[in-house]
Each structure stands twice: as structure tokens, then as C-alpha cells.
Amino acid sequence: CLRTLAAILKETLKDALVARAGHLKKLLAPLDAVLEGFYNAILLHHFDSHHYTSPYSEATNNLISFIDLLEALLASRIELELPLRCQRILFLKVSYVLNVISSSIAYVIKKKLILLLKKCVLYKSREDAKGGSLFLQTPSLCEDMLALSNVVLQVVNLTWLNQIPLTGKSSYFGSSETAPGHDSQVGSDQTVLRALSLVVLKALEFKIHNSATEAEIK
């Protein structure tokens, strides 16, 4: 079901521009509450079981399908003037994603979610993209980006980054320690390192531009 819905969403985004918004609303509006329920149920799951530590398990494949659907929902957001809740959920409940990334889940899942977060912080509405402004003008997107930035900065201010592996094997953010039995020559995953750094920097940038007082900025 998840794969089918993601595929239909991607195909809908290829429709003629004038028809796209109507088709998306017709497809997603009845599913809005259902998709939020999926998000809550799937990402609040306990991911430390052995079913999720293998990149080849059925559980991991199902989760990959769900992440593909989240990516399609994010891409479809640009078509609707007032985005649906299911298109905003990644921003409003980003803590669920951050918890999955720091769990003992397979590295392939962590990487996909980190790259999805990068797409979130780089996201712009059609109006913002046309306007060329450095700062977001769309109210719902400003609200969502601020929610995401607040949560990201809260976890980064704790020890969240130290729990994020930078390869499928040994290297960790902020540490060069090698896990027992692993080759010390294995390099860090530069794609993940860049994406994580960008997520933190964009969250910081957005928070600073939307802080009311100098004390809050500090």
C-alpha cells in the first residue's frame, strides 16, 4: 500500500500544472488523518529489535517504503497553497525521525532519514522560490521550519550528534574511535557528514533570523 501510494504521488507530480493541485487534494485529503496516524504508529515503534538491524530484513524494507512515501509527500507540498497535515508532519513531528536516527536501526535507514531532513531544511514554497528571497515568506512554511529548527537545536545541544554513526561500520560524529574488529582505515560517509552539518547550520540560521531578542539568539 505504501509503495503504491508513493508511486501514485510521484506520477501525479508529472501531471499538467493546472490539474496537479486538484488531483493531489483529491488523493491526499481523505487520507490526511490516516497518514498522520501511520507516521505516529510507525516511527514511534521500538527499533532496537533484531528485525531492524539488518538492511535486508522485511521490516527494514517496509520502513524504506514509508520513507519514500514521506519524501513524495514533501515533494508534493509545493503544489498546494495550504498544505495538508500529512505534508507538514515531517516538520511538526521531526523528533520522531531524530529518535529513529539515533536508535540501533540499520545504517541505510539512518542515512535515508538524514538525507530527508536535508531536503526539509532546503525546502522552499513556489512563492519563495520565485521571489528569490533568502528568508521564507509563506506563513505555514515559516511555522513548520521554526518547529523543526527548535527541535533539531534542542537535541544537538544535548548528545544526539555523538550517537550518529558516519559509516555503516565504525566512525561516529565527533569521534575517531574505531569499533572492535573494524578496520581503522574506513573513512567517514562524507554525504551523511555534509547533510548533518547542513541540517544543523540551516536550523541555527532559521532560528537566529526568527528570534525576537538578542538573549534568545545567544
mmCIF file of C-alpha atoms in Angstrom:
data_model
loop_
_atom_site.group_PDB
_atom_site.id
_atom_site.type_symbol
_atom_site.label_atom_id
_atom_site.label_comp_id
_atom_site.label_asym_id
_atom_site.label_seq_id
_atom_site.Cartn_x
_atom_site.Cartn_y
_atom_site.Cartn_z
ATOM 1 C CA CYS A 1 0.000 0.000 0.000
ATOM 2 C CA LEU A 2 2.815 2.420 0.936
ATOM 3 C CA ARG A 3 4.719 1.729 -2.294
ATOM 4 C CA THR A 4 1.565 2.120 -4.385
ATOM 5 C CA LEU A 5 0.647 5.445 -2.773
ATOM 6 C CA ALA A 6 4.205 6.787 -3.183
ATOM 7 C CA ALA A 7 4.193 5.730 -6.857
ATOM 8 C CA ILE A 8 0.803 7.397 -7.498
ATOM 9 C CA LEU A 9 2.016 10.590 -5.798
ATOM 10 C CA LYS A 10 5.149 10.684 -7.969
ATOM 11 C CA GLU A 11 3.089 10.132 -11.115
ATOM 12 C CA THR A 12 0.610 12.853 -10.076
ATOM 13 C CA LEU A 13 3.503 15.318 -9.851
ATOM 14 C CA LYS A 14 4.074 14.715 -13.573
ATOM 15 C CA ASP A 15 0.510 15.858 -14.419
ATOM 16 C CA ALA A 16 -0.164 19.159 -16.175
ATOM 17 C CA LEU A 17 0.496 22.049 -13.779
ATOM 18 C CA VAL A 18 -3.104 23.324 -13.792
ATOM 19 C CA ALA A 19 -4.548 19.934 -12.826
ATOM 20 C CA ARG A 20 -1.872 18.923 -10.316
ATOM 21 C CA ALA A 21 -3.180 20.649 -7.171
ATOM 22 C CA GLY A 22 -6.721 19.328 -7.682
ATOM 23 C CA HIS A 23 -5.524 15.766 -8.240
ATOM 24 C CA LEU A 24 -3.279 15.868 -5.167
ATOM 25 C CA LYS A 25 -6.019 17.243 -2.935
ATOM 26 C CA LYS A 26 -8.459 14.593 -4.166
ATOM 27 C CA LEU A 27 -5.881 11.877 -3.455
ATOM 28 C CA LEU A 28 -4.499 13.075 -0.113
ATOM 29 C CA ALA A 29 -7.342 14.901 1.689
ATOM 30 C CA PRO A 30 -9.284 11.698 2.557
ATOM 31 C CA LEU A 31 -6.022 10.089 3.736
ATOM 32 C CA ASP A 32 -4.753 13.046 5.763
ATOM 33 C CA ALA A 33 -5.593 11.723 9.254
ATOM 34 C CA VAL A 34 -4.700 8.147 8.243
ATOM 35 C CA LEU A 35 -1.216 9.174 7.094
ATOM 36 C CA GLU A 36 -0.576 11.094 10.299
ATOM 37 C CA GLY A 37 -1.673 8.010 12.236
ATOM 38 C CA PHE A 38 0.768 5.914 10.171
ATOM 39 C CA TYR A 39 3.554 8.381 10.917
ATOM 40 C CA ASN A 40 2.881 8.221 14.662
ATOM 41 C CA ALA A 41 2.498 4.439 14.788
ATOM 42 C CA ILE A 42 5.418 3.541 12.510
ATOM 43 C CA LEU A 43 8.030 5.987 13.803
ATOM 44 C CA LEU A 44 7.158 5.545 17.494
ATOM 45 C CA HIS A 45 7.921 1.836 17.076
ATOM 46 C CA HIS A 46 10.744 0.245 19.105
ATOM 47 C CA PHE A 47 13.548 -0.028 16.518
ATOM 48 C CA ASP A 48 16.164 -1.742 18.668
ATOM 49 C CA SER A 49 14.926 -5.239 17.846
ATOM 50 C CA HIS A 50 16.995 -7.507 15.572
ATOM 51 C CA HIS A 51 14.347 -7.165 12.804
ATOM 52 C CA TYR A 52 15.538 -3.609 12.090
ATOM 53 C CA THR A 53 19.306 -4.000 12.464
ATOM 54 C CA SER A 54 19.672 -5.950 9.199
ATOM 55 C CA PRO A 55 19.497 -3.866 5.987
ATOM 56 C CA TYR A 56 17.941 -6.876 4.205
ATOM 57 C CA SER A 57 15.036 -7.676 6.525
ATOM 58 C CA GLU A 58 11.389 -7.288 5.535
ATOM 59 C CA ALA A 59 10.888 -4.809 8.396
ATOM 60 C CA THR A 60 13.707 -2.601 7.038
ATOM 61 C CA ASN A 61 12.265 -2.761 3.510
ATOM 62 C CA ASN A 62 8.844 -1.716 4.803
ATOM 63 C CA LEU A 63 10.391 1.228 6.618
ATOM 64 C CA ILE A 64 12.263 2.252 3.450
ATOM 65 C CA SER A 65 8.911 2.244 1.614
ATOM 66 C CA PHE A 66 7.474 4.546 4.274
ATOM 67 C CA ILE A 67 10.429 6.942 3.997
ATOM 68 C CA ASP A 68 9.924 7.008 0.207
ATOM 69 C CA LEU A 69 6.297 7.989 0.842
ATOM 70 C CA LEU A 70 7.379 10.787 3.231
ATOM 71 C CA GLU A 71 9.735 12.052 0.530
ATOM 72 C CA ALA A 72 6.918 12.057 -2.038
ATOM 73 C CA LEU A 73 4.636 13.926 0.414
ATOM 74 C CA LEU A 74 7.346 16.565 0.921
ATOM 75 C CA ALA A 75 7.814 16.951 -2.840
ATOM 76 C CA SER A 76 4.033 17.272 -3.346
ATOM 77 C CA ARG A 77 3.720 20.042 -0.749
ATOM 78 C CA ILE A 78 4.808 22.724 -3.228
ATOM 79 C CA GLU A 79 1.651 22.151 -5.304
ATOM 80 C CA LEU A 80 -0.848 23.167 -2.598
ATOM 81 C CA GLU A 81 -1.246 26.726 -1.382
ATOM 82 C CA LEU A 82 -2.374 25.456 2.031
ATOM 83 C CA PRO A 83 -0.518 22.177 2.663
ATOM 84 C CA LEU A 84 -2.315 19.275 4.302
ATOM 85 C CA ARG A 85 -1.279 17.998 7.710
ATOM 86 C CA CYS A 86 0.325 14.882 6.150
ATOM 87 C CA GLN A 87 2.569 17.171 4.064
ATOM 88 C CA ARG A 88 3.637 19.125 7.181
ATOM 89 C CA ILE A 89 4.091 16.218 9.574
ATOM 90 C CA LEU A 90 7.831 15.822 8.946
ATOM 91 C CA PHE A 91 8.387 19.360 10.203
ATOM 92 C CA LEU A 92 5.901 19.340 13.063
ATOM 93 C CA LYS A 93 6.936 15.955 14.492
ATOM 94 C CA VAL A 94 10.590 15.810 13.470
ATOM 95 C CA SER A 95 11.531 14.455 16.921
ATOM 96 C CA TYR A 96 10.193 11.035 15.832
ATOM 97 C CA VAL A 97 12.662 10.988 12.930
ATOM 98 C CA LEU A 98 15.543 12.156 15.150
ATOM 99 C CA ASN A 99 14.807 9.332 17.621
ATOM 100 C CA VAL A 100 14.875 6.728 14.835
ATOM 101 C CA ILE A 101 18.206 8.092 13.550
ATOM 102 C CA SER A 102 19.819 7.717 16.981
ATOM 103 C CA SER A 103 18.415 4.191 17.543
ATOM 104 C CA SER A 104 20.296 0.987 16.643
ATOM 105 C CA ILE A 105 18.405 0.675 13.349
ATOM 106 C CA ALA A 106 20.232 -0.346 10.126
ATOM 107 C CA TYR A 107 22.592 2.352 8.782
ATOM 108 C CA VAL A 108 20.770 2.504 5.432
ATOM 109 C CA ILE A 109 17.648 3.796 7.256
ATOM 110 C CA LYS A 110 19.622 6.385 9.242
ATOM 111 C CA LYS A 111 21.198 7.677 6.028
ATOM 112 C CA LYS A 112 17.871 7.912 4.180
ATOM 113 C CA LEU A 113 16.295 9.836 7.062
ATOM 114 C CA ILE A 114 19.251 12.234 7.367
ATOM 115 C CA LEU A 115 19.067 12.972 3.630
ATOM 116 C CA LEU A 116 15.303 13.508 4.002
ATOM 117 C CA LEU A 117 15.962 16.024 6.810
ATOM 118 C CA LYS A 118 18.362 17.823 4.468
ATOM 119 C CA LYS A 119 15.549 18.113 1.897
ATOM 120 C CA CYS A 120 13.306 19.567 4.626
ATOM 121 C CA VAL A 121 15.735 22.335 5.599
ATOM 122 C CA LEU A 122 16.341 23.219 1.930
ATOM 123 C CA TYR A 123 12.620 23.176 1.059
ATOM 124 C CA LYS A 124 11.053 26.335 -0.371
ATOM 125 C CA SER A 125 7.479 27.043 -1.428
ATOM 126 C CA ARG A 126 6.882 28.051 -5.036
ATOM 127 C CA GLU A 127 6.346 31.684 -3.956
ATOM 128 C CA ASP A 128 9.608 31.756 -2.002
ATOM 129 C CA ALA A 129 11.492 30.140 -4.878
ATOM 130 C CA LYS A 130 10.103 32.716 -7.343
ATOM 131 C CA GLY A 131 10.733 35.655 -5.011
ATOM 132 C CA GLY A 132 14.402 34.734 -4.617
ATOM 133 C CA SER A 133 14.382 35.983 -1.023
ATOM 134 C CA LEU A 134 16.847 34.461 1.421
ATOM 135 C CA PHE A 135 14.074 34.324 4.035
ATOM 136 C CA LEU A 136 10.825 32.361 3.857
ATOM 137 C CA GLN A 137 7.645 34.364 3.232
ATOM 138 C CA THR A 138 4.981 31.619 3.360
ATOM 139 C CA PRO A 139 3.406 31.624 6.889
ATOM 140 C CA SER A 140 2.767 27.863 7.146
ATOM 141 C CA LEU A 141 6.311 27.064 5.987
ATOM 142 C CA CYS A 142 7.823 29.594 8.414
ATOM 143 C CA GLU A 143 5.868 27.982 11.239
ATOM 144 C CA ASP A 144 6.931 24.483 10.188
ATOM 145 C CA MET A 145 10.592 25.384 9.688
ATOM 146 C CA LEU A 146 10.703 27.055 13.107
ATOM 147 C CA ALA A 147 9.195 23.943 14.731
ATOM 148 C CA LEU A 148 11.809 21.758 13.007
ATOM 149 C CA SER A 149 14.677 24.131 13.890
ATOM 150 C CA ASN A 150 13.701 24.292 17.569
ATOM 151 C CA VAL A 151 13.662 20.515 17.969
ATOM 152 C CA VAL A 152 16.886 19.960 15.978
ATOM 153 C CA LEU A 153 18.744 22.558 18.057
ATOM 154 C CA GLN A 154 17.392 21.078 21.310
ATOM 155 C CA VAL A 155 18.726 17.583 20.541
ATOM 156 C CA VAL A 156 22.022 18.887 19.128
ATOM 157 C CA ASN A 157 22.500 20.855 22.343
ATOM 158 C CA LEU A 158 22.386 17.507 24.167
ATOM 159 C CA THR A 159 24.370 14.457 22.974
ATOM 160 C CA TRP A 160 22.334 13.495 19.897
ATOM 161 C CA LEU A 161 25.139 14.105 17.365
ATOM 162 C CA ASN A 162 27.516 11.858 19.294
ATOM 163 C CA GLN A 163 25.140 8.915 18.733
ATOM 164 C CA ILE A 164 25.088 9.266 14.933
ATOM 165 C CA PRO A 165 27.360 6.868 13.006
ATOM 166 C CA LEU A 166 29.117 8.252 9.938
ATOM 167 C CA THR A 167 29.622 4.877 8.271
ATOM 168 C CA GLY A 168 27.837 1.573 8.374
ATOM 169 C CA LYS A 169 30.766 0.367 10.467
ATOM 170 C CA SER A 170 32.770 2.404 12.920
ATOM 171 C CA SER A 171 33.193 6.161 12.638
ATOM 172 C CA TYR A 172 30.971 8.418 14.791
ATOM 173 C CA PHE A 173 30.227 12.135 14.619
ATOM 174 C CA GLY A 174 32.806 13.990 16.723
ATOM 175 C CA SER A 175 34.880 10.849 17.312
ATOM 176 C CA SER A 176 37.560 8.879 15.524
ATOM 177 C CA GLU A 177 37.217 5.790 17.703
ATOM 178 C CA THR A 178 37.145 2.508 15.860
ATOM 179 C CA ALA A 179 34.743 -0.180 16.978
ATOM 180 C CA PRO A 180 36.375 -3.500 17.934
ATOM 181 C CA GLY A 181 37.033 -5.696 14.912
ATOM 182 C CA HIS A 182 36.638 -2.882 12.377
ATOM 183 C CA ASP A 183 39.249 -1.542 10.014
ATOM 184 C CA SER A 184 40.586 1.777 11.322
ATOM 185 C CA GLN A 185 41.150 2.943 7.724
ATOM 186 C CA VAL A 186 37.424 3.041 6.914
ATOM 187 C CA GLY A 187 36.579 6.664 6.130
ATOM 188 C CA SER A 188 33.530 8.630 7.206
ATOM 189 C CA ASP A 189 30.485 8.840 4.955
ATOM 190 C CA GLN A 190 31.008 12.342 3.563
ATOM 191 C CA THR A 191 27.444 12.537 2.203
ATOM 192 C CA VAL A 192 25.975 11.995 5.674
ATOM 193 C CA LEU A 193 28.546 14.288 7.306
ATOM 194 C CA ARG A 194 27.678 17.130 4.898
ATOM 195 C CA ALA A 195 23.915 16.544 5.217
ATOM 196 C CA LEU A 196 24.007 16.511 9.038
ATOM 197 C CA SER A 197 26.162 19.636 9.139
ATOM 198 C CA LEU A 198 23.795 21.412 6.746
ATOM 199 C CA VAL A 199 20.720 20.446 8.808
ATOM 200 C CA VAL A 200 22.297 21.921 11.959
ATOM 201 C CA LEU A 201 23.524 25.080 10.201
ATOM 202 C CA LYS A 202 20.174 25.748 8.489
ATOM 203 C CA ALA A 203 18.291 25.172 11.760
ATOM 204 C CA LEU A 204 20.628 27.621 13.500
ATOM 205 C CA GLU A 205 20.286 30.164 10.683
ATOM 206 C CA PHE A 206 16.497 29.973 10.690
ATOM 207 C CA LYS A 207 16.283 30.208 14.473
ATOM 208 C CA ILE A 208 18.552 33.284 14.549
ATOM 209 C CA HIS A 209 16.529 35.073 11.855
ATOM 210 C CA ASN A 210 13.313 34.369 13.748
ATOM 211 C CA SER A 211 14.462 35.131 17.294
ATOM 212 C CA ALA A 212 12.857 38.101 18.992
ATOM 213 C CA THR A 213 15.610 39.016 21.432
ATOM 214 C CA GLU A 214 19.390 39.152 21.476
ATOM 215 C CA ALA A 215 19.414 36.843 24.512
ATOM 216 C CA GLU A 216 17.460 34.217 22.562
ATOM 217 C CA ILE A 217 19.954 34.444 19.684
ATOM 218 C CA LYS A 218 22.884 33.919 22.088
#
